[in-house]
Short mmCIF file of C-alpha atoms in Angstrom, two decimals:
data_model
loop_
_atom_site.label_atom_id
_atom_site.label_comp_id
_atom_site.label_asym_id
_atom_site.label_seq_id
_atom_site.Cartn_x
_atom_site.Cartn_y
_atom_site.Cartn_z
CA UNK A 144 92.11 42.47 140.83
CA UNK A 145 93.56 39.18 141.57
CA UNK A 146 94.89 38.26 144.97
CA UNK A 147 98.32 38.82 143.74
CA UNK A 148 97.84 42.21 142.74
CA UNK A 149 96.12 43.18 146.29
CA UNK A 150 98.27 46.27 147.80
CA UNK A 151 98.97 46.57 151.08
CA UNK A 152 97.94 49.73 153.11
CA UNK A 153 99.47 51.37 155.39
CA UNK A 154 99.52 49.77 158.86
CA UNK A 155 100.67 50.60 162.39
CA UNK A 156 104.35 50.75 163.21
CA UNK A 157 104.65 50.32 166.90
CA UNK A 158 108.27 50.87 166.70
CA UNK A 159 110.66 48.70 169.20
CA UNK A 160 113.86 47.03 168.42
CA UNK A 161 114.97 43.50 168.22
CA UNK A 162 116.43 42.89 171.63
CA UNK A 163 118.71 40.33 173.19
CA UNK A 164 115.71 38.71 175.30
CA UNK A 165 113.35 38.51 172.54
CA UNK A 166 116.21 36.87 170.43
CA UNK A 167 117.00 34.34 173.06
CA UNK A 168 113.51 33.51 174.40
CA UNK A 169 112.10 33.33 170.55
CA UNK A 170 115.07 30.85 169.76
CA UNK A 171 114.30 28.89 172.69
CA UNK A 172 110.35 28.56 172.25
CA UNK A 173 111.47 27.65 168.36
CA UNK A 174 113.52 24.44 169.86
CA UNK A 175 110.12 23.24 170.22
CA UNK A 176 110.71 22.21 166.80
CA UNK A 177 113.73 19.86 167.70
CA UNK A 178 111.33 17.26 168.67
CA UNK A 179 109.41 17.36 165.39
CA UNK A 180 112.62 17.15 163.31
CA UNK A 181 114.24 14.55 165.75
CA UNK A 182 110.94 12.67 164.98
CA UNK A 183 111.13 13.06 161.10
CA UNK A 184 114.76 12.36 161.00
CA UNK A 185 114.86 9.49 163.08
CA UNK A 186 112.07 7.48 161.31
CA UNK A 187 113.23 7.44 157.98
CA UNK A 188 116.95 6.04 158.85
CA UNK A 189 115.56 3.45 161.02
CA UNK A 190 112.99 2.22 158.44
CA UNK A 191 115.24 1.70 156.13
CA UNK A 192 117.44 -0.89 157.97
CA UNK A 193 116.64 -4.73 157.22
CA UNK A 194 117.02 -5.50 160.92
CA UNK A 195 114.28 -3.56 161.51
CA UNK A 196 112.18 -4.41 158.45
CA UNK A 197 112.68 -8.28 159.22
CA UNK A 198 111.64 -7.70 163.02
CA UNK A 199 108.56 -5.35 163.09
CA UNK A 200 107.36 -5.44 159.32
CA UNK A 201 108.51 -8.41 157.18
CA UNK A 202 106.01 -7.66 154.72
CA UNK A 203 105.05 -4.20 154.97
CA UNK A 204 106.11 -0.98 156.41
CA UNK A 205 103.44 1.12 157.96
CA UNK A 206 104.27 4.31 160.16
CA UNK A 207 101.84 5.80 162.63
CA UNK A 208 102.59 9.17 163.17
CA UNK A 209 100.80 10.21 166.69
CA UNK A 210 101.04 11.70 170.23
CA UNK A 211 102.11 14.23 173.16
CA UNK A 212 104.54 12.33 175.96
CA UNK A 213 107.68 12.69 173.52
CA UNK A 214 109.87 11.53 176.71
CA UNK A 215 107.67 8.55 177.21
CA UNK A 216 107.11 7.47 173.70
CA UNK A 217 110.96 7.77 172.80
CA UNK A 218 111.65 5.38 176.28
CA UNK A 219 108.77 3.05 174.89
CA UNK A 220 110.09 2.95 171.32
CA UNK A 221 113.63 2.42 172.52
CA UNK A 222 112.63 -0.85 174.98
CA UNK A 223 110.18 -2.34 172.26
CA UNK A 224 110.05 -5.63 172.13
CA UNK A 225 107.20 -6.40 169.93
CA UNK A 226 104.86 -4.36 167.38
CA UNK A 227 102.46 -3.33 169.93
CA UNK A 228 105.01 -1.62 172.20
CA UNK A 229 106.52 -0.08 168.78
CA UNK A 230 102.86 1.52 168.00
CA UNK A 231 102.17 2.85 171.40
CA UNK A 232 105.46 4.39 171.49
CA UNK A 233 105.25 6.03 167.75
CA UNK A 234 101.65 7.38 169.34
CA UNK A 235 103.09 9.18 172.21
CA UNK A 236 105.88 10.49 170.01
CA UNK A 237 103.34 12.21 167.91
CA UNK A 238 101.39 13.61 171.11
CA UNK A 239 104.57 15.35 171.82
CA UNK A 240 104.88 16.95 168.60
CA UNK A 241 101.50 18.03 168.27
CA UNK A 242 101.83 19.57 171.53
CA UNK A 243 104.64 21.66 170.59
CA UNK A 244 103.34 22.42 167.09
CA UNK A 245 100.17 23.96 168.13
CA UNK A 246 101.70 26.17 170.77
CA UNK A 247 105.18 27.31 169.65
CA UNK A 248 104.31 29.20 166.51
CA UNK A 249 101.73 31.05 168.56
CA UNK A 250 103.97 32.10 171.14
CA UNK A 251 106.47 33.02 168.47
CA UNK A 252 103.96 34.84 166.61
CA UNK A 253 103.07 37.09 169.38
CA UNK A 254 106.32 37.92 171.17
CA UNK A 255 108.03 38.85 167.82
CA UNK A 256 107.78 42.79 166.46
CA UNK A 257 105.83 42.70 163.43
CA UNK A 258 108.47 43.43 161.01
CA UNK A 259 110.73 40.45 162.39
CA UNK A 260 107.83 38.15 163.05
CA UNK A 261 108.61 35.76 159.73
CA UNK A 262 112.27 35.70 160.62
CA UNK A 263 112.08 34.83 164.05
CA UNK A 264 109.15 32.41 163.48
CA UNK A 265 111.05 30.75 161.01
CA UNK A 266 113.37 29.65 164.05
CA UNK A 267 111.05 26.96 164.27
CA UNK A 268 111.29 25.52 161.19
CA UNK A 269 115.15 25.80 161.43
CA UNK A 270 114.92 24.23 165.18
CA UNK A 271 112.81 21.58 163.26
CA UNK A 272 115.82 20.60 161.36
CA UNK A 273 118.57 20.77 164.09
CA UNK A 274 117.05 20.26 167.73
CA UNK A 275 117.15 21.11 171.57
CA UNK A 276 114.72 21.19 174.33
CA UNK A 277 113.02 24.37 175.68
CA UNK A 278 113.78 25.34 179.31
CA UNK A 279 112.96 29.11 179.93
CA UNK A 280 109.96 30.94 178.51
CA UNK A 281 108.72 33.52 180.01
CA UNK A 282 104.46 34.80 179.40
CA UNK A 283 103.91 36.72 176.57
CA UNK A 284 102.12 40.31 177.06
CA UNK A 285 99.06 38.91 175.36
CA UNK A 286 99.18 35.72 177.82
CA UNK A 287 99.62 38.10 180.66
CA UNK A 288 96.58 40.37 179.82
CA UNK A 289 94.31 37.83 179.39
CA UNK A 290 95.18 36.36 182.73
CA UNK A 291 94.80 40.21 184.36
CA UNK A 292 98.00 41.08 184.95
CA UNK A 293 98.00 44.50 183.28
CA UNK A 294 101.20 46.05 184.91
CA UNK A 295 103.22 42.56 184.15
CA UNK A 296 102.05 42.67 180.62
CA UNK A 297 103.07 46.25 180.20
CA UNK A 298 106.38 45.58 181.89
CA UNK A 299 107.05 42.15 179.64
CA UNK A 300 105.98 44.60 176.34
CA UNK A 301 108.79 47.28 177.11
CA UNK A 302 111.12 44.57 177.93
CA UNK A 303 110.56 42.60 174.62
CA UNK A 304 110.39 45.64 172.47
CA UNK A 305 113.58 47.35 174.43
CA UNK A 306 111.69 50.70 174.65
CA UNK A 307 109.66 52.12 176.96
CA UNK A 308 107.21 54.03 174.66
CA UNK A 309 104.87 51.55 173.85
CA UNK A 310 101.72 52.94 174.92
CA UNK A 311 99.92 52.86 171.53
CA UNK A 312 100.83 48.87 171.23
CA UNK A 313 99.90 48.06 174.76
CA UNK A 314 96.40 49.68 174.33
CA UNK A 315 95.37 47.38 171.03
CA UNK A 316 96.91 44.77 173.11
CA UNK A 317 94.63 45.47 175.71
CA UNK A 318 91.49 46.16 173.50
CA UNK A 319 91.88 43.20 171.60
CA UNK A 320 92.07 41.07 175.02
CA UNK A 321 89.25 42.71 176.26
CA UNK A 322 87.33 42.05 173.09
CA UNK A 323 88.65 38.39 173.33
CA UNK A 324 87.64 37.82 176.49
CA UNK A 325 83.60 38.34 175.67
CA UNK A 326 84.09 35.69 173.11
CA UNK A 327 82.84 32.73 175.22
CA UNK A 328 82.56 30.17 172.25
CA UNK A 329 85.55 30.47 170.24
CA UNK A 330 85.24 27.19 168.70
CA UNK A 331 81.67 28.06 167.61
CA UNK A 332 82.66 31.68 166.41
CA UNK A 333 85.54 30.47 164.41
CA UNK A 334 82.78 29.49 161.87
CA UNK A 335 81.11 32.92 161.65
CA UNK A 336 81.70 34.60 158.36
CA UNK A 337 84.09 37.38 159.02
CA UNK A 338 86.58 34.60 160.07
CA UNK A 339 86.52 32.72 156.93
CA UNK A 340 89.35 33.83 155.06
CA UNK A 341 91.65 32.77 158.22
CA UNK A 342 89.85 29.43 158.83
CA UNK A 343 90.25 28.64 155.08
CA UNK A 344 94.12 29.47 155.08
CA UNK A 345 94.17 27.31 158.64
CA UNK A 346 93.03 24.54 156.76
CA UNK A 347 94.28 24.68 153.46
CA UNK A 348 97.76 25.67 153.96
CA UNK A 349 98.80 22.58 156.09
CA UNK A 350 96.48 20.16 153.89
CA UNK A 351 98.69 21.57 150.98
CA UNK A 352 101.69 21.58 152.99
CA UNK A 353 101.77 17.63 153.31
CA UNK A 354 100.18 17.24 149.85
CA UNK A 355 103.70 18.28 148.80
CA UNK A 356 104.82 14.98 149.18
CA UNK A 357 107.76 16.24 151.60
CA UNK A 358 107.24 13.80 154.41
CA UNK A 359 107.52 11.13 151.51
CA UNK A 360 110.78 12.20 151.15
CA UNK A 361 111.80 12.92 154.72
CA UNK A 362 110.22 9.63 156.26
CA UNK A 363 111.14 7.13 153.20
CA UNK A 364 114.37 8.92 151.69
CA UNK A 365 116.47 6.09 152.75
CA UNK A 366 113.99 3.61 151.31
CA UNK A 367 113.51 5.34 148.01
CA UNK A 368 117.42 5.86 147.46
CA UNK A 369 117.50 2.37 148.50
CA UNK A 370 115.28 1.26 145.90
CA UNK A 371 117.03 3.75 143.19
CA UNK A 372 120.10 2.06 143.77
CA UNK A 373 122.21 3.91 146.17
CA UNK A 374 122.82 0.88 148.12
CA UNK A 375 122.32 0.51 152.14
CA UNK A 376 124.94 2.79 153.37
CA UNK A 377 124.78 5.14 150.18
CA UNK A 378 121.03 5.46 150.89
CA UNK A 379 121.30 6.52 154.41
CA UNK A 380 124.05 8.84 153.48
CA UNK A 381 122.04 10.28 150.49
CA UNK A 382 119.14 11.04 153.22
CA UNK A 383 121.73 12.81 155.32
CA UNK A 384 122.51 15.03 152.65
CA UNK A 385 118.93 16.11 152.26
CA UNK A 386 119.04 16.69 155.76
CA UNK A 387 121.70 19.08 155.43
CA UNK A 388 119.84 20.76 152.55
CA UNK A 389 116.72 21.06 154.42
CA UNK A 390 118.21 22.94 157.47
CA UNK A 391 120.90 25.29 155.35
CA UNK A 392 117.44 26.50 153.54
CA UNK A 393 115.95 27.09 156.61
CA UNK A 394 118.39 30.37 157.07
CA UNK A 395 117.56 30.99 153.57
CA UNK A 396 113.78 31.67 154.86
CA UNK A 397 114.49 33.62 158.14
CA UNK A 398 116.97 36.06 156.25
CA UNK A 399 114.26 36.86 153.51
CA UNK A 400 110.78 36.31 154.77
CA UNK A 401 110.45 39.83 156.32
CA UNK A 402 111.77 41.52 153.19
CA UNK A 403 110.54 39.55 150.06
CA UNK A 404 107.21 38.55 152.02
CA UNK A 405 105.24 35.55 152.20
CA UNK A 406 103.59 35.48 149.22
CA UNK A 407 107.12 35.81 146.89
CA UNK A 408 108.58 32.60 148.79
CA UNK A 409 105.52 30.54 148.58
CA UNK A 410 105.25 31.14 144.96
CA UNK A 411 108.64 30.91 143.92
CA UNK A 412 109.15 27.53 146.27
CA UNK A 413 106.05 25.83 144.69
CA UNK A 414 107.62 26.72 140.73
CA UNK A 415 110.66 25.49 142.07
CA UNK A 416 109.33 21.82 143.63
CA UNK A 417 107.26 21.32 140.53
CA UNK A 418 109.95 21.65 138.37
CA UNK A 419 111.54 19.43 140.38
CA UNK A 420 109.11 16.89 140.90
CA UNK A 421 108.24 16.64 137.00
CA UNK A 422 112.04 16.15 136.30
CA UNK A 423 112.28 13.55 138.96
CA UNK A 424 109.16 11.75 137.33
CA UNK A 425 110.33 11.95 133.79
CA UNK A 426 113.78 10.23 134.75
CA UNK A 427 112.30 7.48 136.65
CA UNK A 428 109.86 6.73 133.66
CA UNK A 429 112.48 6.65 131.11
CA UNK A 430 114.82 4.61 133.44
CA UNK A 431 111.79 2.06 135.08
CA UNK A 432 109.06 2.38 132.45
CA UNK A 433 105.40 1.73 133.63
CA UNK A 434 106.37 -1.67 134.69
CA UNK A 435 109.14 -0.51 137.07
CA UNK A 436 111.50 -2.59 135.59
CA UNK A 437 114.90 -1.34 134.83
CA UNK A 438 118.23 0.34 136.29
CA UNK A 439 119.88 3.68 136.81
CA UNK A 440 123.30 4.61 136.28
CA UNK A 441 125.46 6.47 138.53
CA UNK A 442 124.93 9.71 136.78
CA UNK A 443 121.09 9.26 136.80
CA UNK A 444 121.20 8.58 140.33
CA UNK A 445 123.11 11.34 141.32
CA UNK A 446 120.67 13.51 138.79
CA UNK A 447 117.93 12.26 140.95
CA UNK A 448 119.39 13.15 144.45
CA UNK A 449 120.39 16.71 142.71
CA UNK A 450 116.88 17.08 142.03
CA UNK A 451 115.37 15.95 145.12
CA UNK A 452 117.92 18.36 147.05
CA UNK A 453 116.45 21.30 144.82
CA UNK A 454 112.97 20.14 145.87
CA UNK A 455 114.03 20.11 149.73
CA UNK A 456 115.49 23.61 149.37
CA UNK A 457 112.49 24.84 147.87
CA UNK A 458 110.15 23.17 150.47
CA UNK A 459 112.59 24.23 153.25
CA UNK A 460 112.33 28.30 152.56
CA UNK A 461 108.81 28.18 151.53
CA UNK A 462 105.99 25.83 152.44
CA UNK A 463 107.79 24.13 155.15
CA UNK A 464 108.06 27.18 157.48
CA UNK A 465 105.50 29.31 156.16
CA UNK A 466 103.10 26.61 156.52
CA UNK A 467 103.49 27.28 160.54
CA UNK A 468 104.14 30.85 159.92
CA UNK A 469 101.36 31.88 158.12
CA UNK A 470 98.49 30.32 160.33
CA UNK A 471 99.66 31.41 163.64
CA UNK A 472 99.65 35.15 162.37
CA UNK A 473 96.25 35.55 160.66
CA UNK A 474 94.20 34.73 163.44
CA UNK A 475 92.74 37.28 165.72
CA UNK A 476 93.28 36.85 169.54
CA UNK A 477 89.91 35.90 170.56
CA UNK A 478 89.93 32.43 168.22
CA UNK A 479 93.84 32.23 167.79
CA UNK A 480 94.24 29.17 170.10
CA UNK A 481 91.35 27.32 168.36
CA UNK A 482 92.52 28.48 164.65
CA UNK A 483 96.33 27.39 165.50
CA UNK A 484 94.89 23.83 167.01
CA UNK A 485 92.84 23.32 163.79
CA UNK A 486 96.07 24.31 161.62
CA UNK A 487 98.32 21.66 163.55
CA UNK A 488 95.36 18.95 163.50
CA UNK A 489 94.87 19.01 159.93
CA UNK A 490 98.51 19.10 159.42
CA UNK A 491 98.99 16.13 161.62
CA UNK A 492 95.90 14.24 160.22
CA UNK A 493 97.30 14.35 156.78
CA UNK A 494 100.92 13.51 157.76
CA UNK A 495 99.49 10.42 159.23
CA UNK A 496 97.56 9.75 155.74
CA UNK A 497 100.20 10.37 153.26
CA UNK A 498 102.64 7.99 155.85
CA UNK A 499 100.35 5.51 155.76
CA UNK A 500 99.63 5.38 151.90
CA UNK A 501 102.83 6.08 150.63
CA UNK A 502 104.37 2.71 149.92
CA UNK A 503 100.70 1.60 148.34
CA UNK A 504 101.06 4.47 146.11
CA UNK A 505 104.40 3.99 144.97
CA UNK A 506 103.94 0.34 144.34
CA UNK A 507 100.45 1.20 142.24
CA UNK A 508 101.92 4.58 140.84
CA UNK A 509 105.73 3.96 140.45
CA UNK A 510 107.16 7.33 138.76
CA UNK A 511 103.68 8.36 138.39
CA UNK A 512 103.92 9.49 142.23
CA UNK A 513 105.76 12.22 141.71
CA UNK A 514 103.37 13.68 139.16
CA UNK A 515 100.47 13.28 141.33
CA UNK A 516 101.89 15.52 144.15
CA UNK A 517 103.45 17.52 141.58
CA UNK A 518 99.61 18.19 140.66
CA UNK A 519 99.08 19.54 143.90
CA UNK A 520 101.85 21.48 144.06
CA UNK A 521 100.46 23.12 141.01
CA UNK A 522 97.12 23.86 142.67
CA UNK A 523 98.37 24.90 145.74
CA UNK A 524 100.48 27.65 144.01
CA UNK A 525 97.83 29.19 142.19
CA UNK A 526 95.63 29.18 145.44
CA UNK A 527 98.23 31.29 147.14
CA UNK A 528 98.64 33.65 143.92
CA UNK A 529 94.80 34.32 144.11
CA UNK A 530 93.93 33.77 147.90
CA UNK A 531 96.47 34.88 150.17
CA UNK A 532 97.18 38.59 150.71
CA UNK A 533 100.84 39.56 152.09
CA UNK A 534 100.91 39.70 155.57
CA UNK A 535 104.72 40.74 156.12
CA UNK A 536 105.31 43.57 158.84
CA UNK A 537 101.24 43.75 159.76
CA UNK A 538 100.89 43.88 163.54
CA UNK A 539 98.50 40.99 164.43
CA UNK A 540 96.02 43.17 166.15
CA UNK A 541 95.43 44.63 162.34
CA UNK A 542 95.80 41.72 160.35
CA UNK A 543 91.97 42.16 159.20
CA UNK A 544 92.73 45.36 157.38
CA UNK A 545 94.70 42.99 155.21
CA UNK A 546 91.76 40.59 154.59
CA UNK A 547 89.31 43.83 154.02
CA UNK A 548 91.53 45.00 151.21
CA UNK A 549 91.55 41.67 149.21
CA UNK A 550 89.64 41.27 145.96
CA UNK A 551 87.70 38.01 147.30
CA UNK A 552 87.94 37.84 150.84
CA UNK A 553 86.84 41.63 151.58
CA UNK A 554 83.29 40.86 151.37
CA UNK A 555 83.54 39.00 154.48
CA UNK A 556 85.10 41.40 156.58
CA UNK A 557 83.01 44.26 158.25
CA UNK A 558 83.44 47.60 157.32
CA UNK A 559 83.93 48.77 161.03
CA UNK A 560 86.21 45.65 161.59
CA UNK A 561 89.60 46.68 159.65
CA UNK A 562 91.54 46.51 162.93
CA UNK A 563 90.90 43.05 163.78
CA UNK A 564 87.65 41.30 164.73
CA UNK A 565 85.81 43.20 167.69
CA UNK A 566 89.10 44.74 168.22
CA UNK A 567 89.97 48.74 168.10
CA UNK A 568 88.48 50.25 165.18
CA UNK A 569 90.58 52.18 162.59
CA UNK A 570 89.84 55.95 162.17
CA UNK A 571 89.88 55.54 158.16
CA UNK A 572 87.71 53.19 156.40
CA UNK A 573 89.58 50.50 153.97
CA UNK A 574 88.18 49.93 150.61
CA UNK A 575 88.17 46.82 148.53
CA UNK A 576 90.63 46.55 145.57
#
């Protein structure tokens, strides 16, 4: 049976409600994405300014996405008087982005109840498109248990679930924590066969996320629109429009991810992005041809703008937020931090590669660049259809039962380990589909 046909079995329902405490803490944590969004948004506008290009890059644009101390990086960039300072500042900004991207999705996935985990974690993507700085974040129950604070962990769980009846969930968390403490080498253990499904997703999902071509649009939207004939001011305004589309589309994913599921959004978004990329490529081919010579009428330019907005919207309610959500919720506790670190590293590495290669690819491939990224969108949509099971409403501690029932990944999961690697065993065995 294909991955798209795998049937999700029964999972535990711990109950609990969405409390104001959970809402506020998840909202604050999600704002860690603001520095990521600000970094993306500010880069594209600045790099289209003639004064910037003449001063720093008289012949070619080279965007470096780096590092952790975002505030210092901002200060260095703001005071930049030469190329060296600009590069150092960009590296520091990237470090800050990478740090937040590693910890925030994991924090949200641990704090949120299973039925609302998708929507609450989508707040990270939403915040990426808007922006503020986290200032208050309580420890998650998982974190408290890992550090030996049993009572504090139980009190925190009761607080975030809005109920005193949390014994079952707390016991599962405690069992998972005890099992995790027995794992001495998470980076070595993550390579074991039983973690093969999660590791594959942690690598390929962020890889494919960057190969959608989204950062080409977000980094270079003003430059791209200027090239298409929108003019200096109009190109920047067009980039603002795509940014607004990106932000509002994030609300769509937040309201649907825990109802429709991850797979539906992945597949629908992939199909919509593929169609838009093909149409943009066709329009550009007709107007500019292989030689890249020609001009676009206003109607054609606006058509391209509409198609790009539709593409950005599809990404913003599918591969954008889900690229952070799914890797953060699929790993068992004992290797969760290592898994999320791998996912973020892959994401940032290919962000860097695409940013460096884009202009050269645009010069040589021209309109073919959209077909190039479209080809990857087609491949990754097939990958999701066949290999990603549905994970909505599944408690993190029981995620292995989902992989066990999958037609392909089930062979990697031990029969006595369907409630999470080394965690509490289920009383009933789950068969393969």
